[in-house]
PDB file of C-alpha atoms in Angstrom:
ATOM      1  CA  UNK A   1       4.368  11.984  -6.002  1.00 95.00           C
ATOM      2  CA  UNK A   2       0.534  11.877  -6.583  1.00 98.00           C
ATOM      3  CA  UNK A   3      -1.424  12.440  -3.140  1.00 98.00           C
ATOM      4  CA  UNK A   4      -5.013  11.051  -2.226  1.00 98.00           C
ATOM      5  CA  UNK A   5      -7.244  11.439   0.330  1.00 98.00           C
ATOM      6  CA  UNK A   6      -9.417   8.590   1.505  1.00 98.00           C
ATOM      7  CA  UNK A   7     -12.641   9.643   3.470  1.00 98.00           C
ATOM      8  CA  UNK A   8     -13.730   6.641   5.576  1.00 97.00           C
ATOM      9  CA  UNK A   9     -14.112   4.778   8.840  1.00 96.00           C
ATOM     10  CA  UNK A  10     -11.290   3.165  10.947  1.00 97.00           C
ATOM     11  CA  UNK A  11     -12.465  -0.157  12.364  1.00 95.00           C
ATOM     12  CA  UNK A  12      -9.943  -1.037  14.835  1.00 96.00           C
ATOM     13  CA  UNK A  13     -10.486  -4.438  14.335  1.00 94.00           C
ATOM     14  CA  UNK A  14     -10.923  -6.274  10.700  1.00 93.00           C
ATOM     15  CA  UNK A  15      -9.676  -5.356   7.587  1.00 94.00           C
ATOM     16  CA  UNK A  16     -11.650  -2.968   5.780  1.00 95.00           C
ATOM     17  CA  UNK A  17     -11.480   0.402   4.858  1.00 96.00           C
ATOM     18  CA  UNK A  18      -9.162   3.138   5.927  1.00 98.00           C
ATOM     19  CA  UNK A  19      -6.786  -0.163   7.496  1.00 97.00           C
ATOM     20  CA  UNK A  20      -6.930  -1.723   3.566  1.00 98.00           C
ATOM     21  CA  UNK A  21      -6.746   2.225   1.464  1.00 98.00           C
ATOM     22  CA  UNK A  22      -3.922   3.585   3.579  1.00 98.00           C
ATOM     23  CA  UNK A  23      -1.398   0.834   3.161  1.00 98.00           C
ATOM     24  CA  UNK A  24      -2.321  -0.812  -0.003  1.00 98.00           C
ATOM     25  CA  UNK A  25      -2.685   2.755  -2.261  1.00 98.00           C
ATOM     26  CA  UNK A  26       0.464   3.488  -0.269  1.00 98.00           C
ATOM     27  CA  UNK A  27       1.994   0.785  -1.341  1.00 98.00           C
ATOM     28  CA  UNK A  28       1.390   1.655  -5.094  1.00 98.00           C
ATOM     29  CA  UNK A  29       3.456   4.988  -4.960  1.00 98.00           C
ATOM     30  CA  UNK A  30       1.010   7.621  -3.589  1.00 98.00           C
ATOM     31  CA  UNK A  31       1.311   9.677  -0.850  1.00 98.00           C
ATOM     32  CA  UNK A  32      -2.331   9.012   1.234  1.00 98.00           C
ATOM     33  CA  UNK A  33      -4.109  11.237   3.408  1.00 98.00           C
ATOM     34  CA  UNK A  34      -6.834  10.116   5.778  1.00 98.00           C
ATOM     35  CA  UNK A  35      -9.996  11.883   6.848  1.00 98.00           C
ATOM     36  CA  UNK A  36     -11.546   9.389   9.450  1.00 98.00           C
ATOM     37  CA  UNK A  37     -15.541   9.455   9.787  1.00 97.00           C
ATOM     38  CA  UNK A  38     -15.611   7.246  12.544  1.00 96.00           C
ATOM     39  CA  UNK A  39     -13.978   5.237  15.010  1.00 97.00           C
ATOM     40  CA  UNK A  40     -15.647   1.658  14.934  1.00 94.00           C
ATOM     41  CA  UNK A  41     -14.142  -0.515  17.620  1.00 97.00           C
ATOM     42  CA  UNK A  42     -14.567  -3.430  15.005  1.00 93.00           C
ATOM     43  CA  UNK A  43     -16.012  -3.548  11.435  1.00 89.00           C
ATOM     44  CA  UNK A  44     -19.874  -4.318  10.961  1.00 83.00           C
ATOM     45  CA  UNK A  45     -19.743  -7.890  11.381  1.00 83.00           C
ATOM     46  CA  UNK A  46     -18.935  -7.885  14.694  1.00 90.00           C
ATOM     47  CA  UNK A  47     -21.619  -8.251  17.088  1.00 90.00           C
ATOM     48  CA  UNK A  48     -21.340  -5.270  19.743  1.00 92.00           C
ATOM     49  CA  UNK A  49     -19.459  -3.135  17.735  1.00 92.00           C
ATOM     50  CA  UNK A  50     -18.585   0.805  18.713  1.00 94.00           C
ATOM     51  CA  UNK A  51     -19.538   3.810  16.227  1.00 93.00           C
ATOM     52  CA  UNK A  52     -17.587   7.106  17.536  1.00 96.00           C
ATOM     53  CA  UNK A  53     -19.420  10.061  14.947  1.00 97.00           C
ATOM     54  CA  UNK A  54     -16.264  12.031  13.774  1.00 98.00           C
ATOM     55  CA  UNK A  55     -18.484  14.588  11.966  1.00 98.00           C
ATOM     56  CA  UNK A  56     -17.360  17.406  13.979  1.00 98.00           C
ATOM     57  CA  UNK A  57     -13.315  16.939  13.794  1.00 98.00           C
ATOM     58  CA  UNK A  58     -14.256  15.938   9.769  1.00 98.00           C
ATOM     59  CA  UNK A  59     -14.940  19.855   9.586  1.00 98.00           C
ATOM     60  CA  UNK A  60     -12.185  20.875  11.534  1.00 98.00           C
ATOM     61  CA  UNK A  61      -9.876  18.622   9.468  1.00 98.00           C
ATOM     62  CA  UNK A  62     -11.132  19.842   6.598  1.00 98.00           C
ATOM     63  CA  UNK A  63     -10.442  23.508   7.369  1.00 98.00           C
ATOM     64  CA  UNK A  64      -7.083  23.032   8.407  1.00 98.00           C
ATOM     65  CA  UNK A  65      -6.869  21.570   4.907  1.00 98.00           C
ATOM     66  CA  UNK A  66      -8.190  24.166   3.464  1.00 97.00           C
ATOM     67  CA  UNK A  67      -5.747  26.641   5.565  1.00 98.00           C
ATOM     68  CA  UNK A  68      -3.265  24.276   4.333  1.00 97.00           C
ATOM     69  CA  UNK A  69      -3.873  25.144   0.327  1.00 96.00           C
ATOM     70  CA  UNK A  70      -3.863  21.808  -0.418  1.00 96.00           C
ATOM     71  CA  UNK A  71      -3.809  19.873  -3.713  1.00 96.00           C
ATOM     72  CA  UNK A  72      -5.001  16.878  -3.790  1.00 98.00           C
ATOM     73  CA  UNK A  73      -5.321  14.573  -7.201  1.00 98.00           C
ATOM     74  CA  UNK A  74      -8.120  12.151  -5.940  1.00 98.00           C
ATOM     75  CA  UNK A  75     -10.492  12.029  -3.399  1.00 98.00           C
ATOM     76  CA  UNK A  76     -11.522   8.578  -2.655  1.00 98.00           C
ATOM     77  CA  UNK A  77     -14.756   7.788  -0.450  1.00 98.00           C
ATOM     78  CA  UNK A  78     -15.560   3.989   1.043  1.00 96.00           C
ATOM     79  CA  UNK A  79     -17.899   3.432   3.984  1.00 93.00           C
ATOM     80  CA  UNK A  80     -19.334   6.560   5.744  1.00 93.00           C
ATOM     81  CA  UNK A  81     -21.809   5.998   7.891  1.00 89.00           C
ATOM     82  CA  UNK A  82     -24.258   8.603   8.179  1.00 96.00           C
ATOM     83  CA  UNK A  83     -26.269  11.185   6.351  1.00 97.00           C
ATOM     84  CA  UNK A  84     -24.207  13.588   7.374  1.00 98.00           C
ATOM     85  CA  UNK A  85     -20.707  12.792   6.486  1.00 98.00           C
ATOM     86  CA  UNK A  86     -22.160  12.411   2.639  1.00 98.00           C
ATOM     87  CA  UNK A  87     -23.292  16.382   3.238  1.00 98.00           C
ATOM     88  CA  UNK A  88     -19.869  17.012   4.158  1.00 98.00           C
ATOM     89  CA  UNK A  89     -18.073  15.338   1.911  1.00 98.00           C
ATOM     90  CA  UNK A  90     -19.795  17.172  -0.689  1.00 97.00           C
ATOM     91  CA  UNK A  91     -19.248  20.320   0.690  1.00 97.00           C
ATOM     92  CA  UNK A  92     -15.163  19.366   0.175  1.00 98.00           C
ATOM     93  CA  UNK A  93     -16.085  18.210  -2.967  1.00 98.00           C
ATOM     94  CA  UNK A  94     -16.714  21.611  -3.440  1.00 97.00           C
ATOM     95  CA  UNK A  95     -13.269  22.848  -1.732  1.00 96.00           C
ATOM     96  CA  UNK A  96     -11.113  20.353  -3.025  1.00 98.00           C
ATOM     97  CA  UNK A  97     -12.759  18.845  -6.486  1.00 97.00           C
ATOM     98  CA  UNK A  98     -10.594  20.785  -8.866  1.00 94.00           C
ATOM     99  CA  UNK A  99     -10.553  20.206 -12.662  1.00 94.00           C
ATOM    100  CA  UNK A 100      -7.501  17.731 -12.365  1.00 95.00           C
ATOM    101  CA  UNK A 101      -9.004  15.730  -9.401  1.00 98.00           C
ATOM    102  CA  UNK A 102     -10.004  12.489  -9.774  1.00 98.00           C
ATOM    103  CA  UNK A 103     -12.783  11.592  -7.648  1.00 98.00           C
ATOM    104  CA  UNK A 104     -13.667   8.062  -6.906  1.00 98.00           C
ATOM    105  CA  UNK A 105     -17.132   6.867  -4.872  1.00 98.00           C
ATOM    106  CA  UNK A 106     -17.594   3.108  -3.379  1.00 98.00           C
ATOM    107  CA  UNK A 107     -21.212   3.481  -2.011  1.00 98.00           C
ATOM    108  CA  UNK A 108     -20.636   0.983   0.759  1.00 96.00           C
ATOM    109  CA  UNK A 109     -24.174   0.449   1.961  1.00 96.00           C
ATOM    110  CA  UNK A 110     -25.649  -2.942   1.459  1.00 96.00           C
ATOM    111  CA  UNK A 111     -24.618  -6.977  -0.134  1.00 94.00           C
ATOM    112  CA  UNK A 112     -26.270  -9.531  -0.737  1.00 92.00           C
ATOM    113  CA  UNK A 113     -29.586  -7.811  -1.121  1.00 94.00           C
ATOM    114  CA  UNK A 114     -30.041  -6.476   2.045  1.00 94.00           C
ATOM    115  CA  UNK A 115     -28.617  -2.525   3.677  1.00 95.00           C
ATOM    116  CA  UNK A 116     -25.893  -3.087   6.129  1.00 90.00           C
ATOM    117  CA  UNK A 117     -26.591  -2.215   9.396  1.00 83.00           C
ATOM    118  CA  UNK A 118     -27.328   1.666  10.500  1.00 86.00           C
ATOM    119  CA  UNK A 119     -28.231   2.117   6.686  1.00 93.00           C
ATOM    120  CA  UNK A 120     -31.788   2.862   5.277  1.00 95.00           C
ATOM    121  CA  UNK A 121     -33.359   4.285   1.986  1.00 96.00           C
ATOM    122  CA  UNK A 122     -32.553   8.239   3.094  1.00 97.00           C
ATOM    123  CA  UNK A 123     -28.869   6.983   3.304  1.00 97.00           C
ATOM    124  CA  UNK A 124     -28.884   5.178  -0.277  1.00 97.00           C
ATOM    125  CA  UNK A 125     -30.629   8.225  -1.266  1.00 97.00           C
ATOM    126  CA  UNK A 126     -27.954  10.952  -0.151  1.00 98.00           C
ATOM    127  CA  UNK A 127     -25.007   8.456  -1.318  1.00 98.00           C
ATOM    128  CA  UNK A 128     -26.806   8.113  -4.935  1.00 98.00           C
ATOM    129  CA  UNK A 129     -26.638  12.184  -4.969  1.00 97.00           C
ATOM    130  CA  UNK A 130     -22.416  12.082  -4.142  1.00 98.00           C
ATOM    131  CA  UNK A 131     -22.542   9.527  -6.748  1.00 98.00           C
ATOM    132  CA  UNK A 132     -23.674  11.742  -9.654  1.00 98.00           C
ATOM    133  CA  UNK A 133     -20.429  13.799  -8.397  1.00 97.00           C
ATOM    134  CA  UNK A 134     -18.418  11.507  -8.833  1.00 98.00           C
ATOM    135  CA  UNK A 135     -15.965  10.643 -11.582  1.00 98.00           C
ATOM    136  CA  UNK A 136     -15.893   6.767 -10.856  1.00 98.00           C
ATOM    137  CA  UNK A 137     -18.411   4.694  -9.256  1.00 98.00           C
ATOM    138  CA  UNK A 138     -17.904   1.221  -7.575  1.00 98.00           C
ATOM    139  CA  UNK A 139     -21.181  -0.147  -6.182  1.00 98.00           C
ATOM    140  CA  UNK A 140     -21.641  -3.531  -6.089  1.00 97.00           C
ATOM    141  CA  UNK A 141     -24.802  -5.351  -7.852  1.00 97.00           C
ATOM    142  CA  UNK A 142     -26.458  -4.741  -4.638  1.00 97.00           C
ATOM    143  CA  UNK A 143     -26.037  -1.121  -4.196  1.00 98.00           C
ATOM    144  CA  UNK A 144     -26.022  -0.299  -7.812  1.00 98.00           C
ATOM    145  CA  UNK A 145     -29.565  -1.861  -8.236  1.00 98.00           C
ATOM    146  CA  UNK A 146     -31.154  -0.032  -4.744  1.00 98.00           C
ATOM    147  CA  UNK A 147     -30.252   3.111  -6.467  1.00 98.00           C
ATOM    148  CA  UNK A 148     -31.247   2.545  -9.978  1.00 98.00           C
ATOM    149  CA  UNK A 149     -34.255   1.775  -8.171  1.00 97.00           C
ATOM    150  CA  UNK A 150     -35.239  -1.933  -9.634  1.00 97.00           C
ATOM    151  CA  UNK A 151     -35.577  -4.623  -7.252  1.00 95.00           C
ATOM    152  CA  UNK A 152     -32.633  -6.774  -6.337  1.00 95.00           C
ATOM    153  CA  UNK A 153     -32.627 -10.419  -8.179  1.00 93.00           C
ATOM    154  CA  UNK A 154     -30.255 -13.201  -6.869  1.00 90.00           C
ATOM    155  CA  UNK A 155     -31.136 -15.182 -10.511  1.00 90.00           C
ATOM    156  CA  UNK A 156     -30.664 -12.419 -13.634  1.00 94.00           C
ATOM    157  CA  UNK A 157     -28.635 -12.279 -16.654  1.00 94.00           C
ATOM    158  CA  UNK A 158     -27.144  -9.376 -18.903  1.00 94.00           C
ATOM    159  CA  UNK A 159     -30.495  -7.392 -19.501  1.00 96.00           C
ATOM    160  CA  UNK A 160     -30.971  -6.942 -15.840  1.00 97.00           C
ATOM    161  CA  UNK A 161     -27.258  -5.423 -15.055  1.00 97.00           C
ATOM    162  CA  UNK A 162     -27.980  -3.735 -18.584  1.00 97.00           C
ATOM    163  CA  UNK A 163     -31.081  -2.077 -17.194  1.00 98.00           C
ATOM    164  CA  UNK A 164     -29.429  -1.011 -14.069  1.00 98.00           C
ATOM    165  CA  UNK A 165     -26.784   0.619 -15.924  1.00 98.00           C
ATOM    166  CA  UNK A 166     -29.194   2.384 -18.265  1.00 98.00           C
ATOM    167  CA  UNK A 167     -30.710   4.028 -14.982  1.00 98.00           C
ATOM    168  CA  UNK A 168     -28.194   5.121 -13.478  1.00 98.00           C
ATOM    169  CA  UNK A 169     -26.905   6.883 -16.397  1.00 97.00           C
ATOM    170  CA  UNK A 170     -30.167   8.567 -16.766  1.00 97.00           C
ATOM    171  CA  UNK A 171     -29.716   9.470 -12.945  1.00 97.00           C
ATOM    172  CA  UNK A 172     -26.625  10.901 -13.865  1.00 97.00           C
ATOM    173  CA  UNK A 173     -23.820   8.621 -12.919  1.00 98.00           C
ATOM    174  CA  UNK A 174     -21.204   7.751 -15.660  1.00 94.00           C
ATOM    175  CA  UNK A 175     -18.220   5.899 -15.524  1.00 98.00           C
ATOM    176  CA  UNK A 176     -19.707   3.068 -13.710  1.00 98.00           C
ATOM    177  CA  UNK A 177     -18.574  -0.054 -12.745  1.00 98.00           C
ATOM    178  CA  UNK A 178     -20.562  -2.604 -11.138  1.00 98.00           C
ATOM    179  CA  UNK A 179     -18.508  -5.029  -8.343  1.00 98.00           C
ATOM    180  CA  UNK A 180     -19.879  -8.699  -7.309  1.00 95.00           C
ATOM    181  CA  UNK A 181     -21.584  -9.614 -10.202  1.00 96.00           C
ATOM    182  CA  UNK A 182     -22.213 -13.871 -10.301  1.00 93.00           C
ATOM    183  CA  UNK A 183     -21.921 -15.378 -13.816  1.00 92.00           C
ATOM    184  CA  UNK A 184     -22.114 -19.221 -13.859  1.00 90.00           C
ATOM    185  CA  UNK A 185     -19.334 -20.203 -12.214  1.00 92.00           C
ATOM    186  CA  UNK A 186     -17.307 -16.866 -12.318  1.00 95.00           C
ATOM    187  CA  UNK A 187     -17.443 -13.211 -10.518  1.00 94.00           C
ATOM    188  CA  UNK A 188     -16.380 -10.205 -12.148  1.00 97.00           C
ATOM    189  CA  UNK A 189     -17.587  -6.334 -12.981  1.00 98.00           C
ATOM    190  CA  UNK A 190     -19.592  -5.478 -15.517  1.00 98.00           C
ATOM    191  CA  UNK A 191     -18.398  -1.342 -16.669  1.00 98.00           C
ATOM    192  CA  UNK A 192     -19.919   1.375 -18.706  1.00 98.00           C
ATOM    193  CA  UNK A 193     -18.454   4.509 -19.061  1.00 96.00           C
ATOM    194  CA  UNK A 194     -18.837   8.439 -19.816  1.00 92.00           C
ATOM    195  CA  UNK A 195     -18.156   7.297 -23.544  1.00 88.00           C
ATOM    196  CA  UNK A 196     -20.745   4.486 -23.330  1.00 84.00           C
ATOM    197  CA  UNK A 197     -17.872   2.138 -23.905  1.00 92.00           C
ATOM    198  CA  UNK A 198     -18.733  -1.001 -22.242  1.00 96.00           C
ATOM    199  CA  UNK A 199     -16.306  -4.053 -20.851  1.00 97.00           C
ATOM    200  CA  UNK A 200     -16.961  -6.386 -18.372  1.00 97.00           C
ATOM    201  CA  UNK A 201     -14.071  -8.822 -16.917  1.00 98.00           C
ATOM    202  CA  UNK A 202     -14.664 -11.788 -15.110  1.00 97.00           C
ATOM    203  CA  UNK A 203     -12.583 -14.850 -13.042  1.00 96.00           C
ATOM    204  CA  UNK A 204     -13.415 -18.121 -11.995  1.00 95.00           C
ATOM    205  CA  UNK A 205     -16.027 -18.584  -8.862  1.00 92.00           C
ATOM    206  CA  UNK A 206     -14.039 -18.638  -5.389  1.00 87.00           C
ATOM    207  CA  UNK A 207     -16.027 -20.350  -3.026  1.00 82.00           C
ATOM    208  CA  UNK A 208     -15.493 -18.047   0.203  1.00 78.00           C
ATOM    209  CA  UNK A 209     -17.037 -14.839   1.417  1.00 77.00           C
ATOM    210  CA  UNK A 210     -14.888 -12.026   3.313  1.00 84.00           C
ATOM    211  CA  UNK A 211     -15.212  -9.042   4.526  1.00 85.00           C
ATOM    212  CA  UNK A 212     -13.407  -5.771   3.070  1.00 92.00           C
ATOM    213  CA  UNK A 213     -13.185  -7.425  -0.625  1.00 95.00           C
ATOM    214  CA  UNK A 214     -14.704  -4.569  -2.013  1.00 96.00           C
ATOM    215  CA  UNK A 215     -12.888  -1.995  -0.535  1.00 97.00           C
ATOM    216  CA  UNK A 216      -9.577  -3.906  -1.775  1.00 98.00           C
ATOM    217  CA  UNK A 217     -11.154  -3.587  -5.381  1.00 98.00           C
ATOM    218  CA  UNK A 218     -11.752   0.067  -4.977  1.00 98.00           C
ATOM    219  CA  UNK A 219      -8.238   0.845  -3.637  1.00 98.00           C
ATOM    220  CA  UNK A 220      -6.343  -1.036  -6.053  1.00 98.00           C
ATOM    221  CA  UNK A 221      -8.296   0.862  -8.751  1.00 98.00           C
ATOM    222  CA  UNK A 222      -7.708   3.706  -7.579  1.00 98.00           C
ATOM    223  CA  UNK A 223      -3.999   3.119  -7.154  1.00 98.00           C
ATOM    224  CA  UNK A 224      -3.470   1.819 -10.591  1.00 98.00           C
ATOM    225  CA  UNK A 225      -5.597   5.157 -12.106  1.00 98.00           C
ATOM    226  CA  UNK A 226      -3.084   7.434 -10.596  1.00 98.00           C
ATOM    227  CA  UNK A 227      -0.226   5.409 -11.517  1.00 98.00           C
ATOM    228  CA  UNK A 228      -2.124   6.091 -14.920  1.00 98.00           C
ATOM    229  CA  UNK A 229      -3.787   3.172 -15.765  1.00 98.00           C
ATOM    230  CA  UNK A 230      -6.525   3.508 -18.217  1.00 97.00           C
ATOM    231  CA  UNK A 231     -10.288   2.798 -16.372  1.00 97.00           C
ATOM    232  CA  UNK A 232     -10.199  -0.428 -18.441  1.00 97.00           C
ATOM    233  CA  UNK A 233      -6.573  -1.938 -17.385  1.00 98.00           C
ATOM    234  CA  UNK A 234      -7.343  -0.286 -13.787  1.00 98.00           C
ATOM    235  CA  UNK A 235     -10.197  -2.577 -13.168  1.00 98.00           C
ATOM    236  CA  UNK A 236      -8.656  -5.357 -14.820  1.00 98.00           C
ATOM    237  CA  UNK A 237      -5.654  -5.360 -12.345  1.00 98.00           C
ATOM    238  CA  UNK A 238      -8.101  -5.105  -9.214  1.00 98.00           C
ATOM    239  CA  UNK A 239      -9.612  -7.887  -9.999  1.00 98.00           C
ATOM    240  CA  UNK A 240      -6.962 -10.404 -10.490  1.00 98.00           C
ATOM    241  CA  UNK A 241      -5.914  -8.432  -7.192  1.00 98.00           C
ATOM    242  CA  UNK A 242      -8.555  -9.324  -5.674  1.00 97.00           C
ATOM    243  CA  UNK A 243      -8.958 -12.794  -6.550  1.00 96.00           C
ATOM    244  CA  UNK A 244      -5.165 -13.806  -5.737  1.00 97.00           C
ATOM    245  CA  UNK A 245      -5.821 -12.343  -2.284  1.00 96.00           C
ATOM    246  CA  UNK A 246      -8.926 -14.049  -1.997  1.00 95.00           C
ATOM    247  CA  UNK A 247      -7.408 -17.399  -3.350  1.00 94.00           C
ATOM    248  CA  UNK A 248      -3.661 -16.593  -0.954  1.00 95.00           C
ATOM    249  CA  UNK A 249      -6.479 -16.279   2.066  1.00 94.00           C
ATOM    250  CA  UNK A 250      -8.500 -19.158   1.744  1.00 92.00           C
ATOM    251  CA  UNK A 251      -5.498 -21.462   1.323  1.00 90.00           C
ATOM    252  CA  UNK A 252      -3.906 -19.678   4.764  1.00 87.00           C
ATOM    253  CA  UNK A 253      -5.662 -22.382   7.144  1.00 83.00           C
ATOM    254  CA  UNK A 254      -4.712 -19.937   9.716  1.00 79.00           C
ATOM    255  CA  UNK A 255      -6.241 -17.149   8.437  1.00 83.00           C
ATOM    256  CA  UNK A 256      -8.940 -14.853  10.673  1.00 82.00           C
ATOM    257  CA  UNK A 257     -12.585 -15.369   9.341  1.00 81.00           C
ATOM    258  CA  UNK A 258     -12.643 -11.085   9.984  1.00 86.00           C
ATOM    259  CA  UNK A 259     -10.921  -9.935   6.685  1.00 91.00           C
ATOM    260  CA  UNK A 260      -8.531 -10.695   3.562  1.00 94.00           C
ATOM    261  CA  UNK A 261      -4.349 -11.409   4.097  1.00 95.00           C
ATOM    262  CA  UNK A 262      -4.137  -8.584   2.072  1.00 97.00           C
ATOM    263  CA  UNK A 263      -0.689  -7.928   3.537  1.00 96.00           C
ATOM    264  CA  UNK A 264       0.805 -11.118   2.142  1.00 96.00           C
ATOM    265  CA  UNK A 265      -0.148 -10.473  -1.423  1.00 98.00           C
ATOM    266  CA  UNK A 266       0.946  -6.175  -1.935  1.00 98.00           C
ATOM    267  CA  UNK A 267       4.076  -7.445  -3.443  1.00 98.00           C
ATOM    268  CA  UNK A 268       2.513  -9.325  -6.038  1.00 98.00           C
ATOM    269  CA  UNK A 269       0.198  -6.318  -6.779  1.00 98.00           C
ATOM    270  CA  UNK A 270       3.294  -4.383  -6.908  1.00 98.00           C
ATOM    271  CA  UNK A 271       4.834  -6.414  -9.453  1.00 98.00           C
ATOM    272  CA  UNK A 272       1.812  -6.404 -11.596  1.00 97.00           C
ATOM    273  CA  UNK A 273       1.792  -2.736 -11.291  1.00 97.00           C
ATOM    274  CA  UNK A 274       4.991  -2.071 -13.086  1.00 94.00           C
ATOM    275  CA  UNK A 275       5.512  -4.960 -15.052  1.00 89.00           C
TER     276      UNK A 275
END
């Protein structure tokens, strides 16, 4: 059995990343590790919410890891938090990153044109430099346009995610894939990789916003890579995955305005997976 690790934050409450990764990559047939950054009491969009800075036991973790001689065949980093988890998380990169580890980076900083809260340029900056590490990247439009440095547009077309792409290759990202991208009436990614072979995939408009979306992307591609999906087929299956669960939620009249029903649809992602 494949094993990842997934380097994020618990939020006890809402479903978002380490409570989506370690069940739903799980799920999919790999073993999953956890290195927690923080303890939120509930995800970002709650007002009030707690932040408990696990930097400290993130070092002692990662020693006993190290102690440990483990192997791990991906490495899979969502929402951080602060400068310096990126610093550390590098620093396992360095530990951990061996030739035959896939390593897989969803910036997690800002939507809808604005940085989430706690986030500023030195953090975009820092994540942009793990990025470059990285063999996948998942930013969405947002993220991927604060660090190719052009201006975020809520009205563009092809040349614009085009031109984004183009700088963050010359940054030094490859293998990038670009989340939340509005088309008409249809979302999708947009994907260039270290070849310079290009796809983009895109489904129908759903007319509801959630929290933790992109971390179920990320997860689910990261899943179907180890269960050795190509990149292309990968991303193709998180999106459909996505936009059942999206579609499963919004018809669920009782369904908590905090997160995704996630749990409802893993068998159908299961079935996809080995049909």
């Amino acid at each position: 059995m494949k094993r990842l690790v997934s380097i994020q934050d618990i939020s006890c409450i809402g479903k978002c990343s380490q409570t989506i990764a370690l069940p739903l990559i799980s799920a999919m047939g790999v073993e999953t590790s956890i290195i927690p950054t923080a303890v939120l009491s509930a995800h970002t969009m709650f007002p009030g919410f707690t932040f408990t800075d696990l930097s400290d036991s993130m070092v002692d973790i990662i020693s006993h890891f190290k102690s440990l001689n483990l192997h791990f065949d991906a490495i899979l980093t969502g929402y951080l938090g602060t400068v310096r988890h990126i610093e550390i998380i590098s620093d396992f990169y360095e530990q951990f990153a061996k030739d035959d580890t896939l390593t897989v980076v969803d910036p997690v900083f800002a939507d809808n044109g604005v940085m989430y809260t706690g986030f500023d340029v030195e953090y975009a900056d820092a994540i942009s430099v793990l990025c470059k590490k990285a063999d996948y990247i998942v930013p969405n439009i947002t993220e991927a346009a604060i660090m190719s440095g052009l201006s975020y547009r809520t009205d563009y077309d092809s040349s614009y995610v085009k031109e984004i792409l183009d700088r963050l290759n010359e940054l030094g990202m490859s293998n990038i894939i670009i989340t939340s991208i509005r088309r008409n009436n249809e979302n999708g990614i947009v994907a260039r990789l270290s070849d310079q072979a290009e796809f983009e995939y895109f489904k129908p408009h759903i007319d509801a916003t959630f929290h933790g979306t992109g971390d179920l992307f990320t997860s689910a591609f990261a899943g179907a890579l180890l269960n050795d999906y190509s990149a292309y087929d990968a991303a193709r299956l998180a999106v459909d995955y996505t936009a059942h669960t999206l579609s499963v939620t919004q018809k669920n009249k009782s369904h908590n305005w905090y997160g995704i029903d996630f749990e409802e649809t893993i068998p159908w992602l299961i079935d996809r997976l080995y049909s």
